[in-house]
PDB file of C-alpha atoms in Angstrom:
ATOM      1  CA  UNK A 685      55.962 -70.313  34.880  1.00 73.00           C
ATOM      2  CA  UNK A 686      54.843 -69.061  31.196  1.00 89.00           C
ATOM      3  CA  UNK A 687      51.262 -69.080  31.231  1.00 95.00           C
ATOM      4  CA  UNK A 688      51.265 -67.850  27.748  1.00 95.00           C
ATOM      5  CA  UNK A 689      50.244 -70.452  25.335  1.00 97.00           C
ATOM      6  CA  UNK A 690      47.938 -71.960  28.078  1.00 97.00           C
ATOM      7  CA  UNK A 691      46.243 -68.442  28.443  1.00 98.00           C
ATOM      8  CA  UNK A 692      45.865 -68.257  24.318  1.00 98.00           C
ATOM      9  CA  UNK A 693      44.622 -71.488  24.347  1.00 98.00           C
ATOM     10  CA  UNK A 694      42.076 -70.979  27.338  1.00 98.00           C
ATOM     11  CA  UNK A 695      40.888 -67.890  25.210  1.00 98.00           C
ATOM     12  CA  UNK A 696      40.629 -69.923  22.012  1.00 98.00           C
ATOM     13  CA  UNK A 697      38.548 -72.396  24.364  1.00 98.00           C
ATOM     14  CA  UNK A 698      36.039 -69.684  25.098  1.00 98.00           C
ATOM     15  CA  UNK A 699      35.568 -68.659  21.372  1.00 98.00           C
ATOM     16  CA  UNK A 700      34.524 -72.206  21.339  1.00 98.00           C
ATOM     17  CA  UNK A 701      32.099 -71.816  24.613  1.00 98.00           C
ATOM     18  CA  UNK A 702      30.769 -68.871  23.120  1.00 98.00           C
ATOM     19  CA  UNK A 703      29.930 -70.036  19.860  1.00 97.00           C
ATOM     20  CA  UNK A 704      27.599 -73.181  21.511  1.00 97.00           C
ATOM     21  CA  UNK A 705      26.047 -70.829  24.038  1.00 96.00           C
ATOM     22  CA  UNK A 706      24.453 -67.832  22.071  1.00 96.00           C
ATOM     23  CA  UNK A 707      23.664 -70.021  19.551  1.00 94.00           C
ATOM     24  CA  UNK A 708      21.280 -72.091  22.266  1.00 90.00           C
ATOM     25  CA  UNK A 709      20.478 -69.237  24.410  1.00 93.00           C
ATOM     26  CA  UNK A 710      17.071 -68.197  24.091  1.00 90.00           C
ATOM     27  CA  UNK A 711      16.494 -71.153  21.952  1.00 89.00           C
ATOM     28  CA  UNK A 712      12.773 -72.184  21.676  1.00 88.00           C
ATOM     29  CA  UNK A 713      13.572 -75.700  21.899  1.00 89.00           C
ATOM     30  CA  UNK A 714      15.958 -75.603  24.231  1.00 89.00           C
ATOM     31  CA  UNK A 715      16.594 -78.639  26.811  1.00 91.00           C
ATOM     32  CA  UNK A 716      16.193 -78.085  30.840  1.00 88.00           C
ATOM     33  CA  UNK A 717      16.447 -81.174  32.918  1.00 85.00           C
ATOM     34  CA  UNK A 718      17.114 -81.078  36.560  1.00 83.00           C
ATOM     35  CA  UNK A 719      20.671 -82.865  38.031  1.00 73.00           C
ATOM     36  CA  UNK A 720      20.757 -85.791  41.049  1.00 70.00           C
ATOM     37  CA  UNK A 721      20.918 -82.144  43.199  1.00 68.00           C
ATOM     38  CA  UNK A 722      18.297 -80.511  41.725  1.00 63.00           C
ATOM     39  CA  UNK A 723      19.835 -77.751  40.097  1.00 81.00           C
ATOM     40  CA  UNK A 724      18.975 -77.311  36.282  1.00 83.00           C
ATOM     41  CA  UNK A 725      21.202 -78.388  33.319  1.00 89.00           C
ATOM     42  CA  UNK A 726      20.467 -77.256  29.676  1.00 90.00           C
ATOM     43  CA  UNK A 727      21.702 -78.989  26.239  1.00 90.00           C
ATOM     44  CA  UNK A 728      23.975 -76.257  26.576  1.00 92.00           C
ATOM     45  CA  UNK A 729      25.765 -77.016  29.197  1.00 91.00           C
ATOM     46  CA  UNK A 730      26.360 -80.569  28.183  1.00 94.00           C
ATOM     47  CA  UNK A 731      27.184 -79.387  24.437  1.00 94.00           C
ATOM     48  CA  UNK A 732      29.702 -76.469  25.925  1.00 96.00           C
ATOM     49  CA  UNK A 733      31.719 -78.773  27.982  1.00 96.00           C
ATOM     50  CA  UNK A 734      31.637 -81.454  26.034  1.00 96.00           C
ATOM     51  CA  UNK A 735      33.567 -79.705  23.088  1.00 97.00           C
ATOM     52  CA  UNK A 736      35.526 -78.049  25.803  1.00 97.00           C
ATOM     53  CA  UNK A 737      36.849 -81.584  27.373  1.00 97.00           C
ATOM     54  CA  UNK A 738      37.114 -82.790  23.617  1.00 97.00           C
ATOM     55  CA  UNK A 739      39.353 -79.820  22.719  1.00 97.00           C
ATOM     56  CA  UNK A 740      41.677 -80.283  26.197  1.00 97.00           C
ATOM     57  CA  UNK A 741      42.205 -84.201  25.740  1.00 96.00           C
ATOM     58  CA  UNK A 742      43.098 -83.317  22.118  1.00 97.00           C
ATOM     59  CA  UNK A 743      45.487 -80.511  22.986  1.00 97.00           C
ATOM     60  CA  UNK A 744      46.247 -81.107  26.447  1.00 96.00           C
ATOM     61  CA  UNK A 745      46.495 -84.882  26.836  1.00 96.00           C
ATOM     62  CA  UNK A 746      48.612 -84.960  29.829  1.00 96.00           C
ATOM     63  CA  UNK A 747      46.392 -82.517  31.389  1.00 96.00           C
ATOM     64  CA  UNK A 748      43.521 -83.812  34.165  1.00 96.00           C
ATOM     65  CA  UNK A 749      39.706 -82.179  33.792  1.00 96.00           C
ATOM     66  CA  UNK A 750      37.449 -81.066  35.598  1.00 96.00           C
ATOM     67  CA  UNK A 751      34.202 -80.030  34.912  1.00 95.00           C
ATOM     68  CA  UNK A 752      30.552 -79.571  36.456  1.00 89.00           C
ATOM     69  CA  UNK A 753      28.520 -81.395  33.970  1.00 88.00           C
ATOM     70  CA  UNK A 754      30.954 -84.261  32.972  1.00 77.00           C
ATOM     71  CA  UNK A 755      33.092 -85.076  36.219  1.00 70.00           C
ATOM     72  CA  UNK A 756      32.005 -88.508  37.789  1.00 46.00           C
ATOM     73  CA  UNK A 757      32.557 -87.613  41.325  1.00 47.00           C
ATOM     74  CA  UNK A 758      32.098 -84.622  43.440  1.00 45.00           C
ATOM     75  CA  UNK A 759      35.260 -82.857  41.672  1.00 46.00           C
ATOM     76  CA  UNK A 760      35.868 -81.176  45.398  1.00 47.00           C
ATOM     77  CA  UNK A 761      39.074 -82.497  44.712  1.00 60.00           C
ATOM     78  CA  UNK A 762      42.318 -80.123  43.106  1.00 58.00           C
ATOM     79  CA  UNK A 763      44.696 -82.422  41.118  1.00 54.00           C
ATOM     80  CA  UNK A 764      47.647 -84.597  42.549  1.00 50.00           C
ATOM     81  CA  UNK A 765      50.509 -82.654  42.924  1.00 47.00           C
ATOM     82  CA  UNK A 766      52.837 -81.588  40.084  1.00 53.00           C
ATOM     83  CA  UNK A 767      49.610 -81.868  37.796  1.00 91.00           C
ATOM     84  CA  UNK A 768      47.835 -79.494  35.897  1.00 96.00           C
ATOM     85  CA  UNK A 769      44.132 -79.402  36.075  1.00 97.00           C
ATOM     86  CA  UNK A 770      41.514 -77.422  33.857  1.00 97.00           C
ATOM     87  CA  UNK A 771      38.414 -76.801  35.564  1.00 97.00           C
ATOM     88  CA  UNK A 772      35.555 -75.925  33.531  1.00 98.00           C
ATOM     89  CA  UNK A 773      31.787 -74.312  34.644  1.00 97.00           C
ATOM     90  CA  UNK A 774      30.274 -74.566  31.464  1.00 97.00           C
ATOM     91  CA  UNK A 775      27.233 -72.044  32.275  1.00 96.00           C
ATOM     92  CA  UNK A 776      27.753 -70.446  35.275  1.00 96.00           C
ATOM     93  CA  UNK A 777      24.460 -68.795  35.710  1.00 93.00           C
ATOM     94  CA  UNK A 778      22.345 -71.681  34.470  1.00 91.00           C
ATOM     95  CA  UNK A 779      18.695 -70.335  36.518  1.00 91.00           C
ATOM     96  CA  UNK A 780      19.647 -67.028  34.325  1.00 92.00           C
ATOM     97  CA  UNK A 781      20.364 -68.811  31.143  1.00 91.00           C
ATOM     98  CA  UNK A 782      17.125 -70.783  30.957  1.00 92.00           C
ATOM     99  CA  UNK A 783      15.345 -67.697  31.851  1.00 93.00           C
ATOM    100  CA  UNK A 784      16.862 -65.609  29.246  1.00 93.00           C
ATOM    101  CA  UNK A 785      18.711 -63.604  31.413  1.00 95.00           C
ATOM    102  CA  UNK A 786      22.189 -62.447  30.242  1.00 96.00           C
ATOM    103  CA  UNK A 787      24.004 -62.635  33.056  1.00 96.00           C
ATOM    104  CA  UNK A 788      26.010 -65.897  33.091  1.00 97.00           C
ATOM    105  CA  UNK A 789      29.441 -66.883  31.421  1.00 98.00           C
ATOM    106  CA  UNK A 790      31.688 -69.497  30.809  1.00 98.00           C
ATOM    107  CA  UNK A 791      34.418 -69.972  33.059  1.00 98.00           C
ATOM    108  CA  UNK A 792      37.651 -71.791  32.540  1.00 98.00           C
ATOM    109  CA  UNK A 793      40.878 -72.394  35.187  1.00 98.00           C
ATOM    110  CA  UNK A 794      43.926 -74.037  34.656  1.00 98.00           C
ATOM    111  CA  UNK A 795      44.831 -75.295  38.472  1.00 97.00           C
ATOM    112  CA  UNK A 796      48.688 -76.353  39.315  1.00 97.00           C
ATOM    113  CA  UNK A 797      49.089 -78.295  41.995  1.00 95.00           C
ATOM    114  CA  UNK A 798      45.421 -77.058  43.382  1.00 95.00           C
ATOM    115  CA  UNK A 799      46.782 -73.575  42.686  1.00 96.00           C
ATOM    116  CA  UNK A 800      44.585 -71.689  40.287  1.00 98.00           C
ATOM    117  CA  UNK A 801      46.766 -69.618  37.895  1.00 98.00           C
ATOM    118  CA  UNK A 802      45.341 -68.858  34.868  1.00 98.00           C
ATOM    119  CA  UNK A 803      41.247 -67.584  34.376  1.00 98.00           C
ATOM    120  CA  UNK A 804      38.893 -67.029  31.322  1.00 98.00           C
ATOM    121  CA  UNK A 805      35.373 -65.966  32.040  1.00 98.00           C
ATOM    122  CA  UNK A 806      33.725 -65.247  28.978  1.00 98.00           C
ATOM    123  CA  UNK A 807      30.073 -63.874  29.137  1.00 98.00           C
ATOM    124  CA  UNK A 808      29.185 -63.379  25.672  1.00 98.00           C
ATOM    125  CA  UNK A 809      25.626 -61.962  26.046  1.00 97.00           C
ATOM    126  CA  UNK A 810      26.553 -59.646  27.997  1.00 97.00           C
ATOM    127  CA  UNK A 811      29.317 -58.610  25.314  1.00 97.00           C
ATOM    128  CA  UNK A 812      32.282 -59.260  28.560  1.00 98.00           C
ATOM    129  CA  UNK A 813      35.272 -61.391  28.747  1.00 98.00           C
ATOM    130  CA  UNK A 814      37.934 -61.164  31.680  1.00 98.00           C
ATOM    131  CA  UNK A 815      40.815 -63.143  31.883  1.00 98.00           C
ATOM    132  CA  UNK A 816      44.144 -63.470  33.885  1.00 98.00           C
ATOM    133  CA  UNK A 817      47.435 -65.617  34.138  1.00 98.00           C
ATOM    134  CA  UNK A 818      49.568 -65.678  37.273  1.00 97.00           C
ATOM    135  CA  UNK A 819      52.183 -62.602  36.806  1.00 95.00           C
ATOM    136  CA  UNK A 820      50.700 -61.322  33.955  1.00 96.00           C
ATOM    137  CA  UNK A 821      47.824 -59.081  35.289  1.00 97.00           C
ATOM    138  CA  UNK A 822      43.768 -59.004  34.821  1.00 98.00           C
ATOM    139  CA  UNK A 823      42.376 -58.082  32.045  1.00 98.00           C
ATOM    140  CA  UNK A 824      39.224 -57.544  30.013  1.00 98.00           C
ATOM    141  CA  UNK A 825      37.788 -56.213  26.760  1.00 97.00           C
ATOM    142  CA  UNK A 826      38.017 -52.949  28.014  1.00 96.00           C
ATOM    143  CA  UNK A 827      41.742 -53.093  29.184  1.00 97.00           C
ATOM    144  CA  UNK A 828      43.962 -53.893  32.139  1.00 98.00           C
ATOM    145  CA  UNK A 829      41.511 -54.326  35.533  1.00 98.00           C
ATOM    146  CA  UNK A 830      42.502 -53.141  39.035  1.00 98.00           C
ATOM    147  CA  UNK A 831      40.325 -53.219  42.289  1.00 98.00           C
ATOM    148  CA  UNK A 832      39.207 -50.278  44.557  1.00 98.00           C
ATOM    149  CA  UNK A 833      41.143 -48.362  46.997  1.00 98.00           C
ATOM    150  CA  UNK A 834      38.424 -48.503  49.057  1.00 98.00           C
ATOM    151  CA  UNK A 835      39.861 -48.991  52.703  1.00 98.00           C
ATOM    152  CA  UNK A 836      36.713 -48.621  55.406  1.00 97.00           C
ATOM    153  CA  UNK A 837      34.035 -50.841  55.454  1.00 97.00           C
ATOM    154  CA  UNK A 838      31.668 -48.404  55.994  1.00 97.00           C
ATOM    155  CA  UNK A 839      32.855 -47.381  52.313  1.00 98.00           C
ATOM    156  CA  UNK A 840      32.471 -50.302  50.773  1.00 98.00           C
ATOM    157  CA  UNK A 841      29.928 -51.646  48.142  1.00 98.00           C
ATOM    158  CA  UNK A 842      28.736 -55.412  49.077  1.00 98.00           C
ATOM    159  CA  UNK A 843      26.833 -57.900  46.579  1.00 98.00           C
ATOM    160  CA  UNK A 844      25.723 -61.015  48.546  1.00 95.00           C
ATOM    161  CA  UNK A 845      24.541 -63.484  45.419  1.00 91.00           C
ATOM    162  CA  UNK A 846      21.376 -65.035  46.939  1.00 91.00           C
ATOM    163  CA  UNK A 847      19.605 -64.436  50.538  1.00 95.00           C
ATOM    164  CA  UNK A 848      18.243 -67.845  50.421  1.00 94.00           C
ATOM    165  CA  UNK A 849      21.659 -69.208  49.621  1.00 93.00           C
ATOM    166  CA  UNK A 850      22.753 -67.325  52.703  1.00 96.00           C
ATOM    167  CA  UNK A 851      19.906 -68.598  54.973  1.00 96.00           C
ATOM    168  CA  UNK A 852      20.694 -72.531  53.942  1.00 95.00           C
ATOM    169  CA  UNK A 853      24.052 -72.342  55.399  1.00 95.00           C
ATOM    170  CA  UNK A 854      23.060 -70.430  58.408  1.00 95.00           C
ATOM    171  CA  UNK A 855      24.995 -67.361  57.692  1.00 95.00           C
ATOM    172  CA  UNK A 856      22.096 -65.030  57.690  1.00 96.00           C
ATOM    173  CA  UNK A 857      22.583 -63.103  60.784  1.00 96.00           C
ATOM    174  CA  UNK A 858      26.690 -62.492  59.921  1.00 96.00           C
ATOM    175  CA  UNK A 859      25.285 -61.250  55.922  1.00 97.00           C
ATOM    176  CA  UNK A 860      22.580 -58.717  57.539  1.00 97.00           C
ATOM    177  CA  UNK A 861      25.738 -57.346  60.257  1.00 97.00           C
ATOM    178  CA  UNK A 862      27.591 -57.264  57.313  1.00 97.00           C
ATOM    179  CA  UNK A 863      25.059 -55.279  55.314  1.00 97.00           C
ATOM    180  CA  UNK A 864      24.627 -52.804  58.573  1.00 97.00           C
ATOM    181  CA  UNK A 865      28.588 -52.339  58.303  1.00 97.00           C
ATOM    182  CA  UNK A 866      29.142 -51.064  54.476  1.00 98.00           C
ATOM    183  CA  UNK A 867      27.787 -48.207  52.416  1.00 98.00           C
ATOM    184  CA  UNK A 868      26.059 -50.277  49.667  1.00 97.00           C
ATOM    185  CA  UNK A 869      24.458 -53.961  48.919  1.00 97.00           C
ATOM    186  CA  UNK A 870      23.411 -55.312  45.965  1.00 96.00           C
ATOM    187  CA  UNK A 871      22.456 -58.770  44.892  1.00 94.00           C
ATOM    188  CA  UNK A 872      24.738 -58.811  41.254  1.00 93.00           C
ATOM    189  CA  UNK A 873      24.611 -62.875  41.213  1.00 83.00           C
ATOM    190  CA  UNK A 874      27.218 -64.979  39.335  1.00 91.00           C
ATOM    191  CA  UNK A 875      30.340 -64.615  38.245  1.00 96.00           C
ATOM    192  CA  UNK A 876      29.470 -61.179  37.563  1.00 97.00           C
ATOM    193  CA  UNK A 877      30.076 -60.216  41.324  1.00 97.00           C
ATOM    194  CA  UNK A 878      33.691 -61.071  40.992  1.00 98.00           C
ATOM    195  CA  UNK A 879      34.439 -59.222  38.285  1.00 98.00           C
ATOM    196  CA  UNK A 880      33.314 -55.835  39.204  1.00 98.00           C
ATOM    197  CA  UNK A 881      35.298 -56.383  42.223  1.00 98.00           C
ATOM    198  CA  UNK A 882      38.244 -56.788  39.857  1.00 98.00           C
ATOM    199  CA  UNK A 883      37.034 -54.155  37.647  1.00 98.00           C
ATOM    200  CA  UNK A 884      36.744 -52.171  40.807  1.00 98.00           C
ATOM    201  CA  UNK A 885      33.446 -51.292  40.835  1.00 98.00           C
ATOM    202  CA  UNK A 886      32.697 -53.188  43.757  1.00 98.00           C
ATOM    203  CA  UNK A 887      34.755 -53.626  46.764  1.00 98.00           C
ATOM    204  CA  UNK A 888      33.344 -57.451  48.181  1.00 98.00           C
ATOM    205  CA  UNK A 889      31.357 -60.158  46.862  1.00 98.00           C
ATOM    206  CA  UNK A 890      30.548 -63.660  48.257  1.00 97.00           C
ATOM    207  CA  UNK A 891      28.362 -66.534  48.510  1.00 96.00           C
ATOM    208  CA  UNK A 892      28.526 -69.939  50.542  1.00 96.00           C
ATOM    209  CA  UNK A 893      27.440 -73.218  48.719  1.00 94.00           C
ATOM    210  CA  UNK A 894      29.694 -73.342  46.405  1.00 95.00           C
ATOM    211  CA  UNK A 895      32.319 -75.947  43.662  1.00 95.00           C
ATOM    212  CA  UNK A 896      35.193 -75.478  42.370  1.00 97.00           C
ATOM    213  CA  UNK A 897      34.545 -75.211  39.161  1.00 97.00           C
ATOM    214  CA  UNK A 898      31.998 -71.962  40.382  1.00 97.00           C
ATOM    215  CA  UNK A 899      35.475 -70.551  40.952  1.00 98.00           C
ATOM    216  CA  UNK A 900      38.807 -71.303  39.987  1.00 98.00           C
ATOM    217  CA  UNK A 901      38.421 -69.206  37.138  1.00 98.00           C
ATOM    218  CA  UNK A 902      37.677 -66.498  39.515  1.00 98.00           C
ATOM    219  CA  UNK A 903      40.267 -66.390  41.223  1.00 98.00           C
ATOM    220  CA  UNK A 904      43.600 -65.375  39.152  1.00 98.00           C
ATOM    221  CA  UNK A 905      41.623 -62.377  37.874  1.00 98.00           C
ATOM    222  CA  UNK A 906      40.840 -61.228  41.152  1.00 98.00           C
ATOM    223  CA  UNK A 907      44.004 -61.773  42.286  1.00 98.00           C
ATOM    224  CA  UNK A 908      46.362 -60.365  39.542  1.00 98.00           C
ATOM    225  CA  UNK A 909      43.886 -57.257  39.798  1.00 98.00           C
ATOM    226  CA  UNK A 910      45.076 -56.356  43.045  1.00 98.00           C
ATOM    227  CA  UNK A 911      42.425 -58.535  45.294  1.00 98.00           C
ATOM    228  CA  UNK A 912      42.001 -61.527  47.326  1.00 98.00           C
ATOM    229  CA  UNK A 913      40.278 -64.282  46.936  1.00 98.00           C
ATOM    230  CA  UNK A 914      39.512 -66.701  49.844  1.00 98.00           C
ATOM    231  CA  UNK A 915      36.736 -68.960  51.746  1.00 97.00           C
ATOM    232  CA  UNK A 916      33.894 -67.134  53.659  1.00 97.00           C
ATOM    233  CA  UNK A 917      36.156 -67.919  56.383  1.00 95.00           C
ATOM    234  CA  UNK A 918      39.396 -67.107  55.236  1.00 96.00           C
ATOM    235  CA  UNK A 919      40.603 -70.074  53.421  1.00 96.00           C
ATOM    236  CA  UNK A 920      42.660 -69.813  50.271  1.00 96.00           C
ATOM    237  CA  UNK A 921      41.603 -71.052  46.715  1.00 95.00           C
ATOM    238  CA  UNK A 922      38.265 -72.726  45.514  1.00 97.00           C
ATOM    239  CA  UNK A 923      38.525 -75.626  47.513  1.00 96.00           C
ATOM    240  CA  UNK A 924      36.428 -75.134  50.481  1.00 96.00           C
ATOM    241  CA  UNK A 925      33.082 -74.882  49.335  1.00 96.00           C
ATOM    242  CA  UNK A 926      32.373 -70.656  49.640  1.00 97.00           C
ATOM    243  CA  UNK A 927      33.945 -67.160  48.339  1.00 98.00           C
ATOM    244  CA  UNK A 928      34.734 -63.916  49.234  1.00 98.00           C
ATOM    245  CA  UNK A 929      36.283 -61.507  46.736  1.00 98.00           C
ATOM    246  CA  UNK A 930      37.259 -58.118  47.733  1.00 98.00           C
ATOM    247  CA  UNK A 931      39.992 -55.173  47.043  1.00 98.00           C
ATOM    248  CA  UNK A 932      42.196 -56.850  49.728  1.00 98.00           C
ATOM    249  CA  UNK A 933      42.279 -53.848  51.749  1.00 98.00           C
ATOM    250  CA  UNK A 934      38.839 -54.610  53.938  1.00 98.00           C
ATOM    251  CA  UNK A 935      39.262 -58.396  53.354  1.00 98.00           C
ATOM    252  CA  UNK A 936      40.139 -59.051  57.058  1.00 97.00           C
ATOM    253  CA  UNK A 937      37.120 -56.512  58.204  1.00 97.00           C
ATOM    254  CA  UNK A 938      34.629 -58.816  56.311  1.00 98.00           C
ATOM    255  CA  UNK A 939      35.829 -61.828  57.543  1.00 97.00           C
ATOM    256  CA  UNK A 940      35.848 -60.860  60.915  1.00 96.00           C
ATOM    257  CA  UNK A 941      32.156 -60.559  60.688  1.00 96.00           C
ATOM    258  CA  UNK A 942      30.935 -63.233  58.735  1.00 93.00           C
ATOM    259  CA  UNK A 943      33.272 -66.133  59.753  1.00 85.00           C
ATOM    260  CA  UNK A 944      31.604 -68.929  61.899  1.00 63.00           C
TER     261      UNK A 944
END
């Protein structure tokens, strides 16, 4: 499969993303409303995927979409087989975003046949992009990524997300064994956990309570860096609602603790 094009055009997608974003971010005027789920939405989100899904049906028209602020159902669902699906998270880090923290990005996945193979993530305030296309390796701004060598959990450098996300799906107790097991935790949030793991900084991140779109981008660039990518309990791909990132060599270790 040539990912090429697809990955040039993902790219040229972000440069879109990013333009909408900064532009809003910080904005005095910005709009914050809160979704049927309560989570926020800003203008920005809804302006950033809006030219996204514009710019796919244009240049993609056989292509199906799926995005967090635009999708009419659930979009838990990966795309019939022998289709290609982009999956969009227009802000992913909106709670930082309206806050004016810079920590949040743009994220962008094409999915084949529910099979993520190609990632942007694009976190322009930060000054960060990462992206990845199956058999063509992880890479950022700063060059070609690759995960730790770290092979002992009690080695290992952990960041969780959220406590409270934790908590609501009654995975507290596995999270705090967890944290008595490695060297380090930190709470990094975002996509920004997943990256460092690819960059190799850190050696796990995860969170439950989770979509698709929260990941798919995620996950080539973890995996082409070396990593794996999976469910809190050990399921492949975005599809089943949590994540766990790591450097693939104490990815059975973790999920022996935390799995239900």
């Amino acid at each position: 499969m040539d990912l090429r094009a697809d990955l040039d055009f993902a790219r040229s997608l972000a440069d879109t993303a990013d333009a909408i974003s900064l532009e809003r971010f910080r904005a005095a005027d910005l709009r914050v409303s809160r979704k049927a789920d309560s989570t926020h939405v800003t203008d920005a989100d809804q302006a950033v995927e809006g030219a996204l899904r514009a710019r796919i049906t244009a240049e993609r028209p056989d292509d199906a979409f799926l995005g967090e602020e635009t999708t009419a159902d659930s979009g838990a669902e990966a795309a019939s087989e022998g289709h290609r699906q982009w999956v969009v998270d227009p802000i992913d880090g909106t709670a930082n975003y309206l806050r004016g923290v810079p920590v949040w990005a743009t994220l962008i996945a094409l999915a084949v046949d529910g099979r993520p193979v190609l990632g942007v993530v694009s976190a322009p305030a930060l000054g960060k992009r990462w992206w990845a296309a199956e058999g063509e390796g992880a890479h950022s701004l700063d060059g070609e990524l690759h995960v730790s060598t770290v092979a002992e959990l009690g080695e290992a450098s952990l960041s969780y997300n959220s406590i409270q996300q934790w908590d609501d799906d009654d995975r507290l107790q596995p999270l705090i064994d967890l944290s008595r097991r490695v060297w380090r935790t930190r709470a990094y949030g975002d996509m920004w956990s997943y990256m460092m793991v690819a960059e190799g900084v850190l050696d796990v991140a995860g969170e439950p309570d989770l979509k698709p779109w929260d990941m798919a981008a995620l996950v080539p660039i973890v995996e082409e860096a070396g990593g794996r990518f999976t469910s809190l309990d050990g399921d492949p791909g975005p599809w089943h609602g949590s994540a766990l990132a790591t450097n693939g060599l104490v990815h059975d270790a973790v999920v022996d603790v935390i799995r239900r």
